[in-house]
Short mmCIF file of C-alpha atoms in Angstrom, two decimals:
data_model
loop_
_atom_site.label_atom_id
_atom_site.label_comp_id
_atom_site.label_asym_id
_atom_site.label_seq_id
_atom_site.Cartn_x
_atom_site.Cartn_y
_atom_site.Cartn_z
CA MET A 1 -0.03 37.16 15.70
CA PRO A 2 1.29 34.59 18.21
CA SER A 3 4.64 32.92 17.54
CA ASN A 4 5.56 29.27 17.38
CA VAL A 5 8.55 27.60 19.06
CA LEU A 6 10.69 28.50 16.04
CA GLY A 7 9.93 32.22 16.46
CA THR A 8 7.83 32.47 13.30
CA PRO A 9 4.05 33.07 13.06
CA LEU A 10 1.99 30.28 14.61
CA GLN A 11 0.47 27.98 11.99
CA GLY A 12 -2.81 26.11 12.27
CA CYS A 13 -2.76 22.65 13.85
CA CYS A 14 -6.06 21.04 12.82
CA PHE A 15 -9.36 22.29 11.47
CA LYS A 16 -11.20 18.96 11.15
CA PRO A 17 -11.88 18.27 13.89
CA VAL A 18 -11.29 21.82 15.08
CA THR A 19 -8.67 21.83 17.82
CA GLY A 20 -7.25 24.33 20.27
CA PHE A 21 -8.47 25.74 23.56
CA TYR A 22 -10.37 28.40 21.59
CA ARG A 23 -11.55 25.83 19.00
CA ASP A 24 -10.11 27.87 16.15
CA GLY A 25 -7.63 25.29 14.83
CA PHE A 26 -4.62 26.93 16.49
CA CYS A 27 -2.72 25.95 19.65
CA ARG A 28 -3.17 29.43 21.10
CA THR A 29 -3.33 30.03 24.83
CA GLY A 30 -4.56 32.74 27.15
CA PRO A 31 -5.49 33.44 30.76
CA ASP A 32 -8.46 31.05 30.70
CA ASP A 33 -6.42 28.13 29.31
CA ILE A 34 -5.30 26.56 32.57
CA GLY A 35 -4.12 23.41 30.76
CA LEU A 36 -1.94 25.34 28.30
CA HIS A 37 -3.05 23.57 25.11
CA THR A 38 0.09 24.68 23.25
CA VAL A 39 1.62 21.56 21.67
CA CYS A 40 0.42 20.54 18.21
CA ALA A 41 0.92 16.78 18.19
CA VAL A 42 0.25 14.00 15.71
CA MET A 43 -1.68 11.30 17.54
CA THR A 44 -0.31 7.78 17.81
CA ASP A 45 -2.10 4.71 19.13
CA GLU A 46 0.51 4.51 21.88
CA PHE A 47 -0.08 8.10 23.03
CA LEU A 48 -3.88 7.79 22.84
CA ALA A 49 -3.71 4.72 25.11
CA PHE A 50 -1.31 6.55 27.46
CA SER A 51 -3.62 9.57 27.68
CA SER A 52 -6.69 7.43 28.26
CA ALA A 53 -4.94 5.54 31.06
CA ARG A 54 -4.38 8.90 32.74
CA GLY A 55 -8.03 9.88 32.58
CA ASN A 56 -8.10 11.85 29.32
CA ASP A 57 -9.80 9.65 26.71
CA LEU A 58 -9.25 11.39 23.39
CA SER A 59 -10.42 8.43 21.28
CA THR A 60 -14.07 8.11 22.27
CA PRO A 61 -16.51 10.29 20.29
CA MET A 62 -18.47 12.81 22.36
CA PRO A 63 -21.25 14.07 20.06
CA GLU A 64 -22.60 16.41 22.73
CA PHE A 65 -19.36 18.40 22.35
CA ASP A 66 -19.17 17.90 18.56
CA PHE A 67 -16.05 15.78 19.17
CA PRO A 68 -15.62 12.80 16.82
CA GLY A 69 -12.82 11.16 18.80
CA LEU A 70 -9.22 11.07 17.64
CA LYS A 71 -7.31 8.32 15.89
CA ALA A 72 -3.66 7.80 14.98
CA GLY A 73 -2.57 10.40 12.43
CA ASP A 74 -4.94 13.13 13.64
CA GLN A 75 -3.35 16.37 14.82
CA TRP A 76 -4.50 17.92 18.11
CA CYS A 77 -3.47 20.66 20.53
CA LEU A 78 -2.25 18.95 23.69
CA CYS A 79 -1.65 20.35 27.14
CA VAL A 80 2.09 20.91 27.33
CA THR A 81 2.28 19.18 30.72
CA ARG A 82 0.62 16.03 29.29
CA TRP A 83 3.12 16.03 26.42
CA ALA A 84 5.98 16.40 28.94
CA GLU A 85 4.53 13.54 30.99
CA ALA A 86 4.37 11.38 27.86
CA LEU A 87 7.96 12.36 27.02
CA GLU A 88 9.13 11.20 30.44
CA ALA A 89 7.26 7.90 29.94
CA GLY A 90 8.77 7.39 26.47
CA LYS A 91 5.39 7.82 24.75
CA ALA A 92 5.51 11.39 23.43
CA PRO A 93 3.75 11.80 20.09
CA PRO A 94 5.38 13.64 17.17
CA VAL A 95 5.14 17.45 17.24
CA VAL A 96 4.39 19.97 14.49
CA LEU A 97 6.84 22.71 15.48
CA GLU A 98 5.33 25.40 13.24
CA ALA A 99 1.96 24.93 14.98
CA THR A 100 3.28 24.62 18.56
CA HIS A 101 2.90 27.85 20.56
CA ILE A 102 6.05 29.51 21.90
CA HIS A 103 4.69 29.30 25.46
CA ALA A 104 5.31 25.54 25.35
CA LEU A 105 8.99 26.40 25.86
CA GLU A 106 8.18 27.45 29.42
CA PHE A 107 7.72 23.74 30.23
CA VAL A 108 9.67 21.74 27.64
CA SER A 109 12.88 22.41 25.76
CA LEU A 110 13.10 23.17 22.07
CA GLU A 111 15.58 20.30 21.82
CA ASP A 112 13.02 17.80 23.17
CA LEU A 113 10.37 19.13 20.80
CA GLN A 114 12.76 18.99 17.84
CA ALA A 115 13.71 15.41 18.74
CA HIS A 116 10.03 14.53 18.25
CA GLU A 117 9.39 16.67 15.17
CA ALA A 118 6.69 15.27 12.88
#
């Protein structure tokens, strides 16, 4: 069982819509996950606009991928580098620590994640 950033078993992030690189509801990662979708974040309007402005529109539904589009309050597994970019810009969304994979700590500090705990 993978661990979260607190060193306990990784909890699910979101099952409706199903999130995660492996689309199993968990922010697990592996060799094929180049983006490192390890941060379980609670979407905000500010972050969704920030992400869209950087070419990753998470709000628009994409039925061909069974993706309804996200809205503020939804939880989603984000690429850790996108979360770090949002942090630097002052637009980082809240984080669910229990559902954020321990590998996120290779790119962001536990202190920064805790400062944005949901």
